[in-house]
Amino acid sequence: MDVGVLHFGDLDWLWTQKIANPNSPYEFAGFTMGEFPEISAVNFWLMAGPENPLVARAHYILLKLWEGKTNTKGASRHPLVSHVPLMRVPQEVVVEEEGKGKMVINDEAMTDYAVQIQCLGAAQRWLDVQDGWNGPKYVREKCWFYSMIDQTYVHETLTNWTSKKQHELFALSLPGHEEQESEDQKLARTIVEKAVAESWCMKLGHGFSAKLFGAATLGMLWRKHSGTDCQEGTYGGWLRWAEVNCKQDKTPAPLDIPSYEPTMTGRLFEFD
């Protein structure tokens, strides 16, 4: 799990009842980039037992991509992952890389940066009859998946991905006794309630996300303005309190992944 995750879902329940339970069909839990057909598992939150077949294949692919390389530039064009659709960015962005000149962030650059996700996606789309691996079948029958957008980014979607607005909302004080709730307070309350009660977690982006959106992220703003994420009497403080003290009444249901065809067929572990 990424260090930038605030967690609200019941990890112990998911592990003991679904992933580690021998009577459960599930062996892997995580997030997809979105709804079907964007079924590639993202790499900021994964849950699986030892020697998981999906993780093993994704890691094998990742190691192959790194052979003879010192960075991931162009990795998305490797034949092991080139059958997986590129990730999409809202628009091409050109940023200054300190000491490296200009950097263009487009679909390919974004995919190269997060190429481990492509490796997971490749394993999920791979059919190796000789080895007994059917990625699409495994995903449908063995994976407990959540939509990343729906289950981690409620603060982003309700503010149109505007980190400055998010920081301002979480810094607002809760209304006093019999005090009328403002529109911003109402929005802040909605974000907290939906995050705590209806989302599995909250993902705070750093670094590359700031370059992509051209502004400091909420996580970066909280780091810059120390204490604003947990000030007592604010919506940020309420969110933090709930993270520690509240337990969801109802676990979010996993995605229902429809049938889909493999995009790569052949031997995987003998690939050279």
Short mmCIF file of C-alpha atoms in Angstrom, two decimals:
data_model
loop_
_atom_site.label_atom_id
_atom_site.label_comp_id
_atom_site.label_asym_id
_atom_site.label_seq_id
_atom_site.Cartn_x
_atom_site.Cartn_y
_atom_site.Cartn_z
CA MET A 1 0.00 0.00 0.00
CA ASP A 2 1.29 3.42 -0.97
CA VAL A 3 2.33 5.68 1.90
CA GLY A 4 0.02 8.37 0.51
CA VAL A 5 -3.16 6.39 1.24
CA LEU A 6 -5.66 7.31 3.96
CA HIS A 7 -7.59 4.13 4.69
CA PHE A 8 -11.27 3.72 5.58
CA GLY A 9 -12.17 0.20 4.41
CA ASP A 10 -11.78 -2.81 6.69
CA LEU A 11 -8.44 -4.35 5.71
CA ASP A 12 -8.67 -7.14 8.26
CA TRP A 13 -12.10 -8.19 6.98
CA LEU A 14 -10.98 -8.26 3.35
CA TRP A 15 -7.89 -10.28 4.18
CA THR A 16 -9.41 -12.80 6.57
CA GLN A 17 -12.78 -13.26 4.88
CA LYS A 18 -11.89 -12.96 1.20
CA ILE A 19 -8.20 -13.27 0.33
CA ALA A 20 -6.75 -15.62 2.97
CA ASN A 21 -9.95 -17.61 3.50
CA PRO A 22 -9.58 -21.03 1.79
CA ASN A 23 -13.36 -21.14 1.29
CA SER A 24 -13.36 -17.87 -0.64
CA PRO A 25 -12.77 -17.81 -4.40
CA TYR A 26 -10.74 -14.59 -4.18
CA GLU A 27 -6.93 -14.56 -4.21
CA PHE A 28 -6.11 -10.98 -5.18
CA ALA A 29 -7.54 -7.56 -4.30
CA GLY A 30 -6.76 -4.18 -5.75
CA PHE A 31 -7.94 -1.29 -7.88
CA THR A 32 -8.44 -0.95 -11.60
CA MET A 33 -7.87 2.24 -13.56
CA GLY A 34 -11.61 2.53 -13.98
CA GLU A 35 -14.61 0.62 -15.23
CA PHE A 36 -14.36 -2.23 -17.73
CA PRO A 37 -12.53 -2.51 -20.12
CA GLU A 38 -9.88 -0.54 -18.15
CA ILE A 39 -9.10 -3.60 -16.06
CA SER A 40 -5.37 -3.06 -15.43
CA ALA A 41 -4.64 -3.27 -11.70
CA VAL A 42 -2.89 -0.19 -10.36
CA ASN A 43 0.19 -0.56 -8.17
CA PHE A 44 -0.49 1.74 -5.21
CA TRP A 45 -2.60 -0.84 -3.35
CA LEU A 46 -2.39 -4.62 -3.73
CA MET A 47 -3.44 -7.52 -1.52
CA ALA A 48 -2.50 -11.14 -2.21
CA GLY A 49 -1.09 -14.21 -0.56
CA PRO A 50 2.42 -15.59 -1.16
CA GLU A 51 3.31 -16.82 -4.65
CA ASN A 52 0.23 -15.26 -6.18
CA PRO A 53 0.13 -16.25 -9.88
CA LEU A 54 -0.94 -12.82 -11.15
CA VAL A 55 1.72 -10.99 -9.17
CA ALA A 56 4.38 -13.53 -10.18
CA ARG A 57 3.65 -13.05 -13.88
CA ALA A 58 3.44 -9.28 -13.64
CA HIS A 59 6.78 -9.18 -11.81
CA TYR A 60 8.38 -11.47 -14.39
CA ILE A 61 7.23 -9.09 -17.13
CA LEU A 62 8.52 -6.07 -15.19
CA LEU A 63 11.97 -7.62 -14.78
CA LYS A 64 12.08 -8.37 -18.50
CA LEU A 65 11.26 -4.73 -19.27
CA TRP A 66 14.16 -3.56 -17.09
CA GLU A 67 16.77 -5.78 -18.73
CA GLY A 68 19.58 -3.59 -20.06
CA LYS A 69 17.82 -0.37 -19.01
CA THR A 70 18.39 2.30 -16.37
CA ASN A 71 15.03 4.05 -16.82
CA THR A 72 11.57 3.21 -18.14
CA LYS A 73 11.53 5.52 -21.15
CA GLY A 74 10.00 3.61 -24.05
CA ALA A 75 9.08 0.66 -21.83
CA SER A 76 5.45 0.76 -22.95
CA ARG A 77 6.60 -0.27 -26.44
CA HIS A 78 8.12 -3.54 -25.21
CA PRO A 79 6.38 -6.51 -26.88
CA LEU A 80 5.42 -7.97 -23.51
CA VAL A 81 3.20 -4.97 -22.74
CA SER A 82 2.58 -3.26 -26.08
CA HIS A 83 -0.73 -5.13 -26.40
CA VAL A 84 -2.06 -3.23 -23.36
CA PRO A 85 -3.72 0.13 -24.16
CA LEU A 86 -1.74 3.19 -23.12
CA MET A 87 -2.90 5.17 -20.13
CA ARG A 88 -4.57 8.42 -21.06
CA VAL A 89 -3.79 11.91 -19.82
CA PRO A 90 -6.33 14.75 -20.13
CA GLN A 91 -3.99 16.73 -22.37
CA GLU A 92 -0.34 16.79 -23.33
CA VAL A 93 1.71 18.81 -20.85
CA VAL A 94 5.24 20.18 -21.21
CA VAL A 95 7.11 20.77 -17.95
CA GLU A 96 10.65 21.73 -16.99
CA GLU A 97 12.63 18.91 -15.42
CA GLU A 98 15.28 20.25 -13.07
CA GLY A 99 18.62 19.81 -14.79
CA LYS A 100 17.05 17.79 -17.61
CA GLY A 101 15.33 20.37 -19.80
CA LYS A 102 11.76 20.01 -20.99
CA MET A 103 9.66 16.92 -20.35
CA VAL A 104 6.58 16.10 -22.39
CA ILE A 105 3.85 14.29 -20.47
CA ASN A 106 1.56 12.49 -22.89
CA ASP A 107 -0.08 9.07 -22.95
CA GLU A 108 3.19 7.27 -23.65
CA ALA A 109 5.20 9.19 -21.05
CA MET A 110 2.55 8.58 -18.42
CA THR A 111 2.47 4.88 -19.26
CA ASP A 112 6.26 4.60 -19.18
CA TYR A 113 6.27 6.27 -15.74
CA ALA A 114 3.73 3.77 -14.38
CA VAL A 115 4.79 0.81 -16.48
CA GLN A 116 4.36 -1.61 -13.58
CA ILE A 117 0.63 -1.10 -14.10
CA GLN A 118 1.09 -2.18 -17.72
CA CYS A 119 2.83 -5.31 -16.48
CA LEU A 120 -0.14 -6.17 -14.29
CA GLY A 121 -2.46 -5.39 -17.20
CA ALA A 122 -0.44 -7.62 -19.51
CA ALA A 123 -0.67 -10.56 -17.11
CA GLN A 124 -4.40 -9.94 -16.78
CA ARG A 125 -4.80 -10.13 -20.56
CA TRP A 126 -2.45 -13.07 -21.19
CA LEU A 127 -3.46 -16.60 -22.20
CA ASP A 128 -0.79 -19.28 -21.78
CA VAL A 129 -2.51 -22.58 -22.48
CA GLN A 130 0.60 -24.68 -21.94
CA ASP A 131 1.21 -23.14 -18.53
CA GLY A 132 -2.47 -23.19 -17.57
CA TRP A 133 -2.70 -19.42 -17.21
CA ASN A 134 -5.84 -17.65 -18.37
CA GLY A 135 -5.58 -14.01 -17.30
CA PRO A 136 -9.15 -12.97 -18.17
CA LYS A 137 -10.58 -15.99 -16.36
CA TYR A 138 -8.42 -15.32 -13.30
CA VAL A 139 -9.55 -11.70 -13.16
CA ARG A 140 -13.23 -12.64 -13.40
CA GLU A 141 -13.09 -15.43 -10.84
CA LYS A 142 -10.26 -14.62 -8.43
CA CYS A 143 -9.88 -10.83 -8.23
CA TRP A 144 -11.69 -8.51 -5.83
CA PHE A 145 -11.43 -5.24 -7.73
CA TYR A 146 -12.52 -1.71 -6.94
CA SER A 147 -12.67 1.20 -9.36
CA MET A 148 -9.83 3.59 -8.54
CA ILE A 149 -11.89 6.65 -9.48
CA ASP A 150 -14.96 5.65 -7.48
CA GLN A 151 -13.22 4.25 -4.41
CA THR A 152 -10.14 6.45 -3.89
CA TYR A 153 -10.75 9.84 -5.48
CA VAL A 154 -13.99 11.22 -4.05
CA HIS A 155 -12.12 14.37 -2.96
CA GLU A 156 -10.88 14.84 -6.52
CA THR A 157 -14.12 14.17 -8.38
CA LEU A 158 -16.19 16.44 -6.12
CA THR A 159 -13.77 19.34 -6.62
CA ASN A 160 -13.00 18.82 -10.31
CA TRP A 161 -9.45 17.70 -9.42
CA THR A 162 -8.59 21.08 -7.89
CA SER A 163 -6.11 20.55 -5.06
CA LYS A 164 -6.16 24.17 -3.87
CA LYS A 165 -9.92 23.92 -3.37
CA GLN A 166 -9.52 20.63 -1.51
CA HIS A 167 -6.98 22.16 0.84
CA GLU A 168 -9.23 25.13 1.52
CA LEU A 169 -12.24 22.91 2.20
CA PHE A 170 -10.45 20.64 4.65
CA ALA A 171 -9.08 23.70 6.47
CA LEU A 172 -12.59 25.07 7.08
CA SER A 173 -13.94 24.98 10.62
CA LEU A 174 -17.02 22.90 11.32
CA PRO A 175 -20.13 25.04 11.89
CA GLY A 176 -20.87 25.96 15.48
CA HIS A 177 -24.02 25.09 17.39
CA GLU A 178 -27.08 26.33 15.44
CA GLU A 179 -24.75 27.99 12.92
CA GLN A 180 -25.94 27.83 9.30
CA GLU A 181 -23.79 25.59 7.12
CA SER A 182 -22.20 27.42 4.17
CA GLU A 183 -22.03 25.92 0.68
CA ASP A 184 -18.32 25.23 1.10
CA GLN A 185 -18.91 23.60 4.46
CA LYS A 186 -21.62 21.46 2.91
CA LEU A 187 -19.23 20.34 0.17
CA ALA A 188 -16.48 19.62 2.71
CA ARG A 189 -18.91 17.57 4.80
CA THR A 190 -20.03 15.63 1.72
CA ILE A 191 -16.43 14.78 0.85
CA VAL A 192 -15.68 13.58 4.37
CA GLU A 193 -18.88 11.54 4.64
CA LYS A 194 -18.47 9.91 1.23
CA ALA A 195 -14.78 9.20 1.80
CA VAL A 196 -15.28 7.66 5.23
CA ALA A 197 -18.55 5.80 4.67
CA GLU A 198 -18.53 4.89 0.98
CA SER A 199 -14.90 4.81 -0.22
CA TRP A 200 -12.26 2.19 0.40
CA CYS A 201 -9.52 4.78 0.85
CA MET A 202 -8.24 8.19 -0.24
CA LYS A 203 -5.19 8.35 -2.49
CA LEU A 204 -2.97 11.41 -2.15
CA GLY A 205 -0.83 12.03 -5.20
CA HIS A 206 2.66 13.55 -5.07
CA GLY A 207 5.40 14.36 -7.54
CA PHE A 208 4.32 13.22 -10.98
CA SER A 209 0.68 14.16 -10.33
CA ALA A 210 1.76 17.73 -9.65
CA LYS A 211 3.54 17.84 -13.00
CA LEU A 212 0.52 16.38 -14.77
CA PHE A 213 -1.99 18.83 -13.30
CA GLY A 214 0.37 21.79 -13.06
CA ALA A 215 -0.18 22.44 -9.35
CA ALA A 216 0.74 21.09 -5.94
CA THR A 217 -1.48 18.20 -4.89
CA LEU A 218 -3.47 18.02 -1.66
CA GLY A 219 -0.81 15.79 -0.15
CA MET A 220 1.89 18.29 -1.06
CA LEU A 221 -0.12 21.19 0.35
CA TRP A 222 -0.69 19.33 3.61
CA ARG A 223 3.02 18.66 3.80
CA LYS A 224 3.86 22.30 3.07
CA HIS A 225 1.35 23.64 5.61
CA SER A 226 2.11 21.31 8.48
CA GLY A 227 -0.85 20.44 10.69
CA THR A 228 -3.57 21.57 8.29
CA ASP A 229 -4.56 17.97 7.63
CA CYS A 230 -5.50 17.28 11.24
CA GLN A 231 -6.41 20.59 12.88
CA GLU A 232 -9.06 19.94 15.52
CA GLY A 233 -12.42 21.44 14.67
CA THR A 234 -11.82 21.41 10.91
CA TYR A 235 -13.03 19.04 8.22
CA GLY A 236 -9.46 17.78 7.83
CA GLY A 237 -9.34 17.00 11.53
CA TRP A 238 -12.72 15.29 11.30
CA LEU A 239 -11.49 13.16 8.39
CA ARG A 240 -8.38 12.12 10.31
CA TRP A 241 -10.42 11.34 13.43
CA ALA A 242 -12.81 9.20 11.41
CA GLU A 243 -9.94 7.33 9.77
CA VAL A 244 -8.82 6.11 13.19
CA ASN A 245 -12.11 5.82 15.06
CA CYS A 246 -14.82 4.84 12.58
CA LYS A 247 -15.64 1.54 10.92
CA GLN A 248 -17.78 1.22 7.84
CA ASP A 249 -21.20 -0.38 8.29
CA LYS A 250 -21.17 -1.76 4.76
CA THR A 251 -18.19 -2.91 2.72
CA PRO A 252 -18.17 -1.55 -0.85
CA ALA A 253 -19.03 -4.27 -3.34
CA PRO A 254 -16.34 -5.30 -5.85
CA LEU A 255 -16.61 -4.67 -9.57
CA ASP A 256 -18.39 -7.24 -11.68
CA ILE A 257 -15.90 -7.85 -14.50
CA PRO A 258 -17.56 -9.10 -17.71
CA SER A 259 -15.96 -11.67 -19.98
CA TYR A 260 -13.21 -10.35 -22.23
CA GLU A 261 -10.78 -11.87 -24.69
CA PRO A 262 -7.03 -12.16 -24.11
CA THR A 263 -4.85 -9.80 -26.13
CA MET A 264 -1.75 -11.99 -25.98
CA THR A 265 -1.54 -15.76 -26.41
CA GLY A 266 1.57 -17.87 -25.99
CA ARG A 267 4.26 -18.94 -23.56
CA LEU A 268 5.13 -16.22 -21.06
CA PHE A 269 7.91 -17.60 -18.88
CA GLU A 270 9.94 -18.64 -21.93
CA PHE A 271 9.77 -15.18 -23.53
CA ASP A 272 13.13 -13.84 -24.76
#
